[in-house]
CSV table of C-alpha atoms in Angstrom, one decimal:
chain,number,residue,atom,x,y,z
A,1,UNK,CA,129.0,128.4,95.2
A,2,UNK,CA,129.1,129.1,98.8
A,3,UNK,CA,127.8,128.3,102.0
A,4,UNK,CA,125.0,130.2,103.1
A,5,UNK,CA,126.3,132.4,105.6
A,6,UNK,CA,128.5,133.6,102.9
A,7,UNK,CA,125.8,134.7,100.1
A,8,UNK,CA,124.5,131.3,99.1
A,9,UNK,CA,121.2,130.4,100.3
A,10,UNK,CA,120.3,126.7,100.4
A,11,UNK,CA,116.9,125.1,100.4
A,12,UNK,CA,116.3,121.3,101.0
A,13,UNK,CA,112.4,120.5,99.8
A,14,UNK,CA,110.9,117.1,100.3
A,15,UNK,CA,109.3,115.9,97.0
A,16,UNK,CA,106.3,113.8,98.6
A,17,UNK,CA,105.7,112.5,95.1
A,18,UNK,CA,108.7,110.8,95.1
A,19,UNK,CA,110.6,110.8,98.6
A,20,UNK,CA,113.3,112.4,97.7
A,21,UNK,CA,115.3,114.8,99.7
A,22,UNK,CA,116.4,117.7,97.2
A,23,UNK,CA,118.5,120.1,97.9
A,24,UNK,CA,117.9,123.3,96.2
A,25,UNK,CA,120.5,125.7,95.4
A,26,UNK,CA,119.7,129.3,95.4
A,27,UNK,CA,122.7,131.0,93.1
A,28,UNK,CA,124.8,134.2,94.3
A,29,UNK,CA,122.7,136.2,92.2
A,30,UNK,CA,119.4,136.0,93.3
A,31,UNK,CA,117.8,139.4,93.9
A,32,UNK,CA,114.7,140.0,95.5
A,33,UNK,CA,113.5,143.6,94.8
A,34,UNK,CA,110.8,145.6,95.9
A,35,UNK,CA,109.6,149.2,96.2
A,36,UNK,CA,107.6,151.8,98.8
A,37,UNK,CA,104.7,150.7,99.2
A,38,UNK,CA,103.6,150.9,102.8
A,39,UNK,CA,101.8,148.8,104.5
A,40,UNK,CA,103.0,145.7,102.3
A,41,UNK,CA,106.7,146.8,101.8
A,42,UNK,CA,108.9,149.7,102.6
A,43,UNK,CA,112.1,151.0,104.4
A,44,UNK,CA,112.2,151.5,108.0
A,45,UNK,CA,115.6,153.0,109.4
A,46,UNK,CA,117.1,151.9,106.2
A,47,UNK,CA,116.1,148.2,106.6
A,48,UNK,CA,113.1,146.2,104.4
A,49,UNK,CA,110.1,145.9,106.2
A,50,UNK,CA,106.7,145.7,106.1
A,51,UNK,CA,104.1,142.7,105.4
A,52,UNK,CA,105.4,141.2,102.8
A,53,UNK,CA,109.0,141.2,103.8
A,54,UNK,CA,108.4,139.7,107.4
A,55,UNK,CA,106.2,137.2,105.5
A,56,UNK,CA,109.1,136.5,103.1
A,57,UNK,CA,112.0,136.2,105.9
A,58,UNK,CA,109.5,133.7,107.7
A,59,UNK,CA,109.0,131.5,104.8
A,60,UNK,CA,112.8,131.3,104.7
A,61,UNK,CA,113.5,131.0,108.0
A,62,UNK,CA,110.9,127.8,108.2
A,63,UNK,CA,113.2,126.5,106.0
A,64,UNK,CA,116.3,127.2,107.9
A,65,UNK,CA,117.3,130.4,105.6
A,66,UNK,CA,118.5,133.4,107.0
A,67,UNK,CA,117.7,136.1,104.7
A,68,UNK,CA,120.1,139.2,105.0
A,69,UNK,CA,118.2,142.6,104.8
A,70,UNK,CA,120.9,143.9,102.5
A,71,UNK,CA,119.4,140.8,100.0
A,72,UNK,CA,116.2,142.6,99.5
A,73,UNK,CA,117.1,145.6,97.2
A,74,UNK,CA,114.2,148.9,97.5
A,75,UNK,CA,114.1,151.4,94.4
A,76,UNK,CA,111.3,152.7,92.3
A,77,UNK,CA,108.8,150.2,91.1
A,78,UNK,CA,109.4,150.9,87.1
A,79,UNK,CA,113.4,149.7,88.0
A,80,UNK,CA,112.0,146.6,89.9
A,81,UNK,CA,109.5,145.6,87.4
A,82,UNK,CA,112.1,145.9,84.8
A,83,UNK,CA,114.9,144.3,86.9
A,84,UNK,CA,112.9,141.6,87.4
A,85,UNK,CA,111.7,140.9,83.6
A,86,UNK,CA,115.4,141.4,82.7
A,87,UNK,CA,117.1,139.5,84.7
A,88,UNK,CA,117.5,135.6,85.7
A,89,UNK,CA,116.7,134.8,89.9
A,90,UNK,CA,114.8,137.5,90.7
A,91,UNK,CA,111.9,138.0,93.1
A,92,UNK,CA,109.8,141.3,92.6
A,93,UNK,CA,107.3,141.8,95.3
A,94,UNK,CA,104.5,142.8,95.9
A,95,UNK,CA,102.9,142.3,92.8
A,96,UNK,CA,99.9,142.5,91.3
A,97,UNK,CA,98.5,139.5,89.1
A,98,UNK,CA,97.0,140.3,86.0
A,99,UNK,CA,96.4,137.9,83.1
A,100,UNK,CA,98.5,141.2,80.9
A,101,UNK,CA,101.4,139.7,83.7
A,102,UNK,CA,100.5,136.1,83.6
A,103,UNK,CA,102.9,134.5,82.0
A,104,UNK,CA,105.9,137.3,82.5
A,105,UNK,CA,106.4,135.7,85.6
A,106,UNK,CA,106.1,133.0,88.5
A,107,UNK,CA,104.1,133.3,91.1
A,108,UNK,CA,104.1,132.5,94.4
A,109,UNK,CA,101.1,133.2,97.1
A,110,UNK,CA,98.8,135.0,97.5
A,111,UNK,CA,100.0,137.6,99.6
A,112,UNK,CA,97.3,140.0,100.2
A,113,UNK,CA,94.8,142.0,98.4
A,114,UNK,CA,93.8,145.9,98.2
A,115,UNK,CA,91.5,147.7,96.6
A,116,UNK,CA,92.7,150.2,93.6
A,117,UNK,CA,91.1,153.0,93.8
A,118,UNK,CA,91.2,156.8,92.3
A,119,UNK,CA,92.6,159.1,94.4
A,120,UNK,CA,91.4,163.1,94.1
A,121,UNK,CA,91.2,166.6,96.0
A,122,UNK,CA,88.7,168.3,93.6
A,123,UNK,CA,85.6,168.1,95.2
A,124,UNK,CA,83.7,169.3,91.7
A,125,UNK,CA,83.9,165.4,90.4
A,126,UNK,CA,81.9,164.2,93.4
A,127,UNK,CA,79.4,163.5,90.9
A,128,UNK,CA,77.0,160.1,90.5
A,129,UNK,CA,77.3,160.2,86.9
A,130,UNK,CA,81.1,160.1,86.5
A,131,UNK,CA,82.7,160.4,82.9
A,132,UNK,CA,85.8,159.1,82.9
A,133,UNK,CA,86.9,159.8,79.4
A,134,UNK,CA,87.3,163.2,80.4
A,135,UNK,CA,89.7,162.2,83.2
A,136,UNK,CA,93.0,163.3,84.0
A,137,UNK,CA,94.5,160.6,85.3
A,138,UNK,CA,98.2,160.1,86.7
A,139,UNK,CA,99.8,156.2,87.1
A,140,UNK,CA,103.0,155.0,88.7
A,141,UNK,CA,105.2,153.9,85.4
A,142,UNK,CA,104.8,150.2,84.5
A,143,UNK,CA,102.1,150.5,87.7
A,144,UNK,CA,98.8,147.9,87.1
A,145,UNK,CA,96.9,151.3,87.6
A,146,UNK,CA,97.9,152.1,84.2
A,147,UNK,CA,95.9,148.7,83.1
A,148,UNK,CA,92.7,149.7,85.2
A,149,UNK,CA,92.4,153.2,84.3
A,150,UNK,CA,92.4,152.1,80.6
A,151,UNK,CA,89.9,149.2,81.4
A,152,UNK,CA,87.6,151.4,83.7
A,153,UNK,CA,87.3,154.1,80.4
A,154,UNK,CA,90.3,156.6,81.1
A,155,UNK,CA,91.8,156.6,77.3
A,156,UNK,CA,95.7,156.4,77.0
A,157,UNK,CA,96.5,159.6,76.0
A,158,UNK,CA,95.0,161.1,79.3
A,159,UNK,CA,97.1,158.6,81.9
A,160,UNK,CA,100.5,160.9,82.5
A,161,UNK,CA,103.2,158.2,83.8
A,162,UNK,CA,105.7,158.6,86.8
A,163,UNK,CA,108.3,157.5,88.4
A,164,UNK,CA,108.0,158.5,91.9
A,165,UNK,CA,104.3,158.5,94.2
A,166,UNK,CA,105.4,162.1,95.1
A,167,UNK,CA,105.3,163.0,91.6
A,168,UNK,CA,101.9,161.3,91.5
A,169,UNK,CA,100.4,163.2,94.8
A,170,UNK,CA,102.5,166.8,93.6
A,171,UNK,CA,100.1,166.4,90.5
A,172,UNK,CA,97.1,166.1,92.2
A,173,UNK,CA,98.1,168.8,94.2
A,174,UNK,CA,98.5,171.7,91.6
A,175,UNK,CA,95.6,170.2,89.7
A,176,UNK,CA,97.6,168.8,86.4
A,177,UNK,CA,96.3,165.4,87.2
A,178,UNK,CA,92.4,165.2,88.3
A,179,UNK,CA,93.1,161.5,90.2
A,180,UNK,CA,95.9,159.3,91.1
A,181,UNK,CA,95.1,155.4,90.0
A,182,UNK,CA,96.9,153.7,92.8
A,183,UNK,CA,96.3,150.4,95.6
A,184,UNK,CA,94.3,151.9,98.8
A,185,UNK,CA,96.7,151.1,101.3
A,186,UNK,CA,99.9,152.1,99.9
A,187,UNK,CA,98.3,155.2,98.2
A,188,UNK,CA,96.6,156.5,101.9
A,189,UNK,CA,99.8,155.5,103.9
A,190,UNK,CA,102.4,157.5,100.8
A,191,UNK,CA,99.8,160.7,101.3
A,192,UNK,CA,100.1,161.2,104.6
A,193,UNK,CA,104.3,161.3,103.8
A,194,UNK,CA,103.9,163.8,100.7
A,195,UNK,CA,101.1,165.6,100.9
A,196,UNK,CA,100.7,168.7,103.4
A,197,UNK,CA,97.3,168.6,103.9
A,198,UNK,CA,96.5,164.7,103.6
A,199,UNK,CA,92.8,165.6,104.7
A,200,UNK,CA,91.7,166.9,101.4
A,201,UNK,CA,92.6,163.4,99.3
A,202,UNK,CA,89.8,160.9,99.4
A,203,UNK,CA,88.7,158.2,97.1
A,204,UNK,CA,86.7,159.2,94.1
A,205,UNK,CA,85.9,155.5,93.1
A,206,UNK,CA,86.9,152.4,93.7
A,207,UNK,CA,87.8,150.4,90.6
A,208,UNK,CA,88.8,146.7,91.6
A,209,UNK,CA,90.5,144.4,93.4
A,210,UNK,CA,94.5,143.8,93.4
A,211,UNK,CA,95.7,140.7,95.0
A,212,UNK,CA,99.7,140.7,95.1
A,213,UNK,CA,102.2,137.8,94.5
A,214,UNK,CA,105.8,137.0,95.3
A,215,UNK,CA,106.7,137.2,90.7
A,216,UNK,CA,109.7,135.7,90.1
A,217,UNK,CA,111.4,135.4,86.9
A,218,UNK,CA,110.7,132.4,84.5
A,219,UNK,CA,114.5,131.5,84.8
A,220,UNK,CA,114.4,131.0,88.4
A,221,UNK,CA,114.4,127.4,89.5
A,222,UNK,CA,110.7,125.7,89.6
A,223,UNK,CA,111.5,124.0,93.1
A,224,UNK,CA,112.4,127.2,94.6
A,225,UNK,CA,109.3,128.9,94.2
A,226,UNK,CA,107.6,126.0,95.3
A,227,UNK,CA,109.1,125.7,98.5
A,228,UNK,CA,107.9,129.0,98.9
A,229,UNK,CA,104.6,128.3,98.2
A,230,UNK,CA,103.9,125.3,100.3
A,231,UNK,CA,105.6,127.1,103.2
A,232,UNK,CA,103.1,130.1,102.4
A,233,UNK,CA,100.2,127.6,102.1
A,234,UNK,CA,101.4,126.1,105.7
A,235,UNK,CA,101.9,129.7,107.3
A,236,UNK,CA,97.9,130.1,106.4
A,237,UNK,CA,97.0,127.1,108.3
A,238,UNK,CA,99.2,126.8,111.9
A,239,UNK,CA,96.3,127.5,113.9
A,240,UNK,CA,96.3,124.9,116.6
A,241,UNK,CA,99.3,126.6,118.7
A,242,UNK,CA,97.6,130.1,119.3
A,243,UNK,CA,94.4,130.1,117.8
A,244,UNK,CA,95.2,132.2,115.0
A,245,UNK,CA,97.8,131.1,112.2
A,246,UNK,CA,101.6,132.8,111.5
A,247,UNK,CA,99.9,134.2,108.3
A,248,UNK,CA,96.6,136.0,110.2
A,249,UNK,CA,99.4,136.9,113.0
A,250,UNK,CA,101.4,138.8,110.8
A,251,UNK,CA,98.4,141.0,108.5
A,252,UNK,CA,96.9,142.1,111.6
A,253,UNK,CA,100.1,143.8,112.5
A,254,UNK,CA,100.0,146.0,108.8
A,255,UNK,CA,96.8,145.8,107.9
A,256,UNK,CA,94.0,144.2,109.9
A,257,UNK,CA,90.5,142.7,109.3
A,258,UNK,CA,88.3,143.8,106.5
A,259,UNK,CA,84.7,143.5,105.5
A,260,UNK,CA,84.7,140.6,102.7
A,261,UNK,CA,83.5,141.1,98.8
A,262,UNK,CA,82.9,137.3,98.9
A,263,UNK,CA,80.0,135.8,101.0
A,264,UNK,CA,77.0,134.7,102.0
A,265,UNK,CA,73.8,135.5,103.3
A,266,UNK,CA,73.3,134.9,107.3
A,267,UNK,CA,69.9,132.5,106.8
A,268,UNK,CA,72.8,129.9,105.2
A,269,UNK,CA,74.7,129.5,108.2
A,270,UNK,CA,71.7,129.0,110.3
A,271,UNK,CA,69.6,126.8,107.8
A,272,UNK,CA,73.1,124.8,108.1
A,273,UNK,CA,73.5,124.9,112.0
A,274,UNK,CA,70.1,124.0,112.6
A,275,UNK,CA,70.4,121.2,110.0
A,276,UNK,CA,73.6,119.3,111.4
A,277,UNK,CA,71.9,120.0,114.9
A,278,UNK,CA,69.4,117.9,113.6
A,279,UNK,CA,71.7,115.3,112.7
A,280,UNK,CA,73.6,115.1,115.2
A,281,UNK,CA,70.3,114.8,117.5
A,282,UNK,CA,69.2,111.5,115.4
A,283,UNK,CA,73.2,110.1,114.4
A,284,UNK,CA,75.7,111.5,116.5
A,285,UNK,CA,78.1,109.3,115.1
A,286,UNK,CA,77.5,109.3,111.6
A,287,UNK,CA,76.6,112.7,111.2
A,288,UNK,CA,80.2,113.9,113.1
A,289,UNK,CA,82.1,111.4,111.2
A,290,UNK,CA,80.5,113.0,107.7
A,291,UNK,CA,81.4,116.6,109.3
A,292,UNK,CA,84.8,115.1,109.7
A,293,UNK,CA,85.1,114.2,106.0
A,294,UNK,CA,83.6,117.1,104.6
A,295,UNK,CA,81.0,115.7,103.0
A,296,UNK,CA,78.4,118.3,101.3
A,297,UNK,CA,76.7,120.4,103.3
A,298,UNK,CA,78.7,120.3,106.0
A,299,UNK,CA,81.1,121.6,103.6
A,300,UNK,CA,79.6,123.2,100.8
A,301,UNK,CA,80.7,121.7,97.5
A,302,UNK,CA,80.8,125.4,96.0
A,303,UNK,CA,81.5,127.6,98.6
A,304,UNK,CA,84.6,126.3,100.4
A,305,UNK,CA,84.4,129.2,103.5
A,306,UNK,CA,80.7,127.5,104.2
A,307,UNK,CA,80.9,125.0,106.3
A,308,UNK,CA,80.1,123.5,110.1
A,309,UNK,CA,82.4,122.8,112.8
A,310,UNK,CA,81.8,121.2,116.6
A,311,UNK,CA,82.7,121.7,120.4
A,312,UNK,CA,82.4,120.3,123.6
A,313,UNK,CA,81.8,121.9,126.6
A,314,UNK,CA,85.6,121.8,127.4
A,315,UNK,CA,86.1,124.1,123.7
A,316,UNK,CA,87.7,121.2,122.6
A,317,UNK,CA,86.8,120.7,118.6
A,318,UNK,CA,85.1,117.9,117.8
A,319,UNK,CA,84.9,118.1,114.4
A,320,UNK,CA,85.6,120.6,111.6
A,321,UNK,CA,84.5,120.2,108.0
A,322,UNK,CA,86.8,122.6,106.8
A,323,UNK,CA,90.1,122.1,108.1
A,324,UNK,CA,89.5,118.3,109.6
A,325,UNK,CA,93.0,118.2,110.5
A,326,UNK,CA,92.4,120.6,113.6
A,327,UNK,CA,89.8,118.3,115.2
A,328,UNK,CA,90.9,117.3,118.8
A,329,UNK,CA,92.6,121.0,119.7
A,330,UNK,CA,91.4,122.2,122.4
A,331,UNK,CA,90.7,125.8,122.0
A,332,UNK,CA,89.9,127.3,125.7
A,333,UNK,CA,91.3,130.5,126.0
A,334,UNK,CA,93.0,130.4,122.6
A,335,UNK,CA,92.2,134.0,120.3
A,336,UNK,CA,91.9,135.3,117.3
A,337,UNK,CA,94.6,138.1,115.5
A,338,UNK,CA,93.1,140.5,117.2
A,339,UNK,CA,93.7,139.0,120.4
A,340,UNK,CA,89.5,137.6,121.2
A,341,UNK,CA,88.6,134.7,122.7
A,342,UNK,CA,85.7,134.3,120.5
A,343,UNK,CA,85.7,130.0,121.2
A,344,UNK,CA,85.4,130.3,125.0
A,345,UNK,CA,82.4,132.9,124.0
A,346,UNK,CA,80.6,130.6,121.8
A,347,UNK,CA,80.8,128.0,124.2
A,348,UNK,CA,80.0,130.4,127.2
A,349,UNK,CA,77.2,131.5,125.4
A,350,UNK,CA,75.4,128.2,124.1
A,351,UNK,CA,75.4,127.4,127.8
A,352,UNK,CA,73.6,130.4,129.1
A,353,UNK,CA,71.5,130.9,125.6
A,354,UNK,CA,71.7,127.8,123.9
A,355,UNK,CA,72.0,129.8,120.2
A,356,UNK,CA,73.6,133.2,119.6
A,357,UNK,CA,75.9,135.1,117.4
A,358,UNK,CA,79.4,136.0,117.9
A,359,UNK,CA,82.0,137.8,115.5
A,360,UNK,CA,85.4,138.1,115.4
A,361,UNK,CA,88.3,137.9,112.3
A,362,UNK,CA,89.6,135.2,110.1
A,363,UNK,CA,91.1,134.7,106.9
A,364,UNK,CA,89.2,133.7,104.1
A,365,UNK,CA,89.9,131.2,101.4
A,366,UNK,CA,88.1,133.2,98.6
A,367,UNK,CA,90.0,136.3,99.7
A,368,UNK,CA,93.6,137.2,100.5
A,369,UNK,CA,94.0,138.9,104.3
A,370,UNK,CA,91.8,138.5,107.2
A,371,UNK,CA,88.6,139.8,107.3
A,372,UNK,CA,85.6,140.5,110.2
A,373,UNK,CA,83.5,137.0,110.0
A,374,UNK,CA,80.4,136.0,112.5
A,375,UNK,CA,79.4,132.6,113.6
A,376,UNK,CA,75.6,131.3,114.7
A,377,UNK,CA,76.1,128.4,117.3
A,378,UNK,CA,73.7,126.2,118.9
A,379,UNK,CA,73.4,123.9,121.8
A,380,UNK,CA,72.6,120.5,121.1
A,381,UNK,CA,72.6,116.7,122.8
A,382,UNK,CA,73.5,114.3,120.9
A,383,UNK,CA,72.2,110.7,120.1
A,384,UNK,CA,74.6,109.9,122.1
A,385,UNK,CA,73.5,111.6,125.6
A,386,UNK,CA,76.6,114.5,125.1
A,387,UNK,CA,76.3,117.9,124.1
A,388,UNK,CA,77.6,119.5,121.3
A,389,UNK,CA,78.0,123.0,120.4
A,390,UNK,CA,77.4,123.3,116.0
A,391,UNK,CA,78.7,126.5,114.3
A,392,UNK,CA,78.7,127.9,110.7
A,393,UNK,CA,80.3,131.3,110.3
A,394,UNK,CA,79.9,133.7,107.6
A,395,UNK,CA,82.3,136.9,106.3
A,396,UNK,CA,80.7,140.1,106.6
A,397,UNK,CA,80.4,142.3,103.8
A,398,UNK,CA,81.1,145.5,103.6
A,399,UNK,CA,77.5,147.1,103.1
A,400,UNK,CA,76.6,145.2,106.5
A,401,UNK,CA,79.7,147.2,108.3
């Protein structure tokens, strides 16, 4: 073994369970592999980048680790996929977790998510009554879009396999393949390099949902991929220093917000506001100490992203019955990912108002990324002679954007 300057990479996790300072050994031969597949991960001036390489190289360097660039090896996905099942210490991202995957691998995130979707250029299967028996469909070789096209209807013998996304947009092109199963993002952004005229693809249907993973091997050491983890889990949830966590800070840079699948309807988060209002007007105390502890409804018992949380005058949160541990911040002039200063509006605005709406982006714990949310706040005094400003926010979906 060596030091890890010179190829080895050490880890030291603290077990809580036990109190035990471990140091974790990550052997000489650890790959982690990866393909194209813009935004998420790619080569840029021959170095790995993209979203889930700078989230990767963050993890580790929380940790202390430098990763080298030259550590994280780029080829075609069927060689990563099979490098990955074949081989002890390896790290294949970004991928896409199945229950046909499950137990192949370990996982580590969630990274992000994307929609897979057919892509097409013959305008003649714009139809509403879509058979998809009949389909010609093309798939990236050991791709999850082989999966979905089979699960959506597309029989096997009509799914041609590839190595290469060029050979998968060249098809489309001369019209041996009517659509190209493949994730949205990657699939526009690899377009617009192959194709010469990128304006006749569009999305023929979209299928379902991918949400990718850091898959390691089953051989690679448990406590290795859960130092990962946790420092992913803790990446999602620094948002006292700016105002927007390290995770939300770096999918706004490849991706941005997006209009949720998961949600609820507006008339919750005001039944809710105007119920803890209500509360707050009789108990101050009592009801911001339940807020506090997350008792049901401030949280919902069900629905984890519904919930209340409290300011002051100064922006300073009072209390927050989904992540308690950020009560006390004070929030003035702190933003969102996409750079708004949606607290000091709330605030501003239940001044002038005294109720209102304002929108801006966050991440979602029933979703992967960050995604346009709205919040309905109201002024209130308190039992206690002091005013309060209560907020519920919502996601909003994508038939509202």
């Amino acid at each position: 073994m060596k030091t890890v300057y010179s190829g080895l990479l050490l880890l030291s996790c603290l077990f809580l369970c036990s109190g035990v300072s471990i140091a974790v050994e990550i052997p000489d031969d650890m790959m982690f592999v990866t393909e194209e597949y813009p935004p998420f991960n790619y080569l840029e001036n021959g170095i790995p980048s993209g979203l889930s390489v700078e989230l990767l190289v963050t993890i580790l360097e929380r940790v202390g680790i430098n990763l080298p660039s030259e550590q994280i090896q780029v080829m075609a996905w069927t060689d990563a996929y099979n490098t990955a099942l074949s081989h002890n210490n390896t790290c294949l991202f970004s991928t896409a977790r199945n229950s046909e995957r499950e137990n192949l691998f370990s996982w580590a995130g969630p990274i992000i998510q994307s929609p897979e979707v057919f892509f097409a250029i013959d305008n003649t299967l714009k139809t509403k009554n879509r058979d998809y028996s009949t389909l010609r469909v093309v798939a990236i070789r050991d791709d999850i879009g082989v999966s979905i096209a089979n699960s959506v209807g597309v029989p096997k013998e009509h799914i041609v396999q590839v190595v290469t996304t060029q050979e998968a947009v060249k098809r489309l092109v001369d019209g041996t393949s009517d659509a190209w199963v493949y994730a949205q993002y990657p699939g526009e952004s690899l377009i617009q390099t192959f194709a010469e005229n990128p304006s006749t693809f569009y999305i023929l249907d979209k299928l379902a949902d991918n949400t990718y993973y850091y898959a390691f091997s089953n051989q690679t050491e448990p406590q290795i991929i859960q130092i990962i983890q946790d420092e992913l889990d803790k990446l999602k949830n620094d948002r006292g220093l700016e105002g927007f966590t390290t995770y939300e800070h770096i999918v706004a840079k490849y991706v941005g917000p997006v209009c949720a699948n998961l949600t609820h309807e507006r008339q919750l988060i005001t039944d809710l506001v105007n119920l803890t209002s209500d509360g707050i007007s009789r108990d101050a105390t009592g009801t911001l100490a339940d807020i506090q502890n997350s008792k049901h409804p401030y949280k919902d018992r069900n629905d984890p992203s519904l919930y209340v949380y409290i300011y002051d005058t100064s922006v300073t949160l009072i209390a927050n019955a989904g992540n308690p541990g950020d009560a006390g911040l004070n929030m003035a002039g702190k933003k969102d990912a996409q750079g708004k200063q949606y607290r000091d509006e709330i605030v501003s605005g239940a001044m002038k108002e005294g109720s209102g709406f304002v929108t801006y982006t966050y991440s979602n714990p029933l979703e992967s990324g960050i995604f346009y949310k709205e919040a309905y706040y109201t002024l209130v005094t308190g039992s206690d002679k002091k005013q309060y400003i209560v907020c519920a926010g919502r996601y909003i979906p994508c038939d509202e954007m």
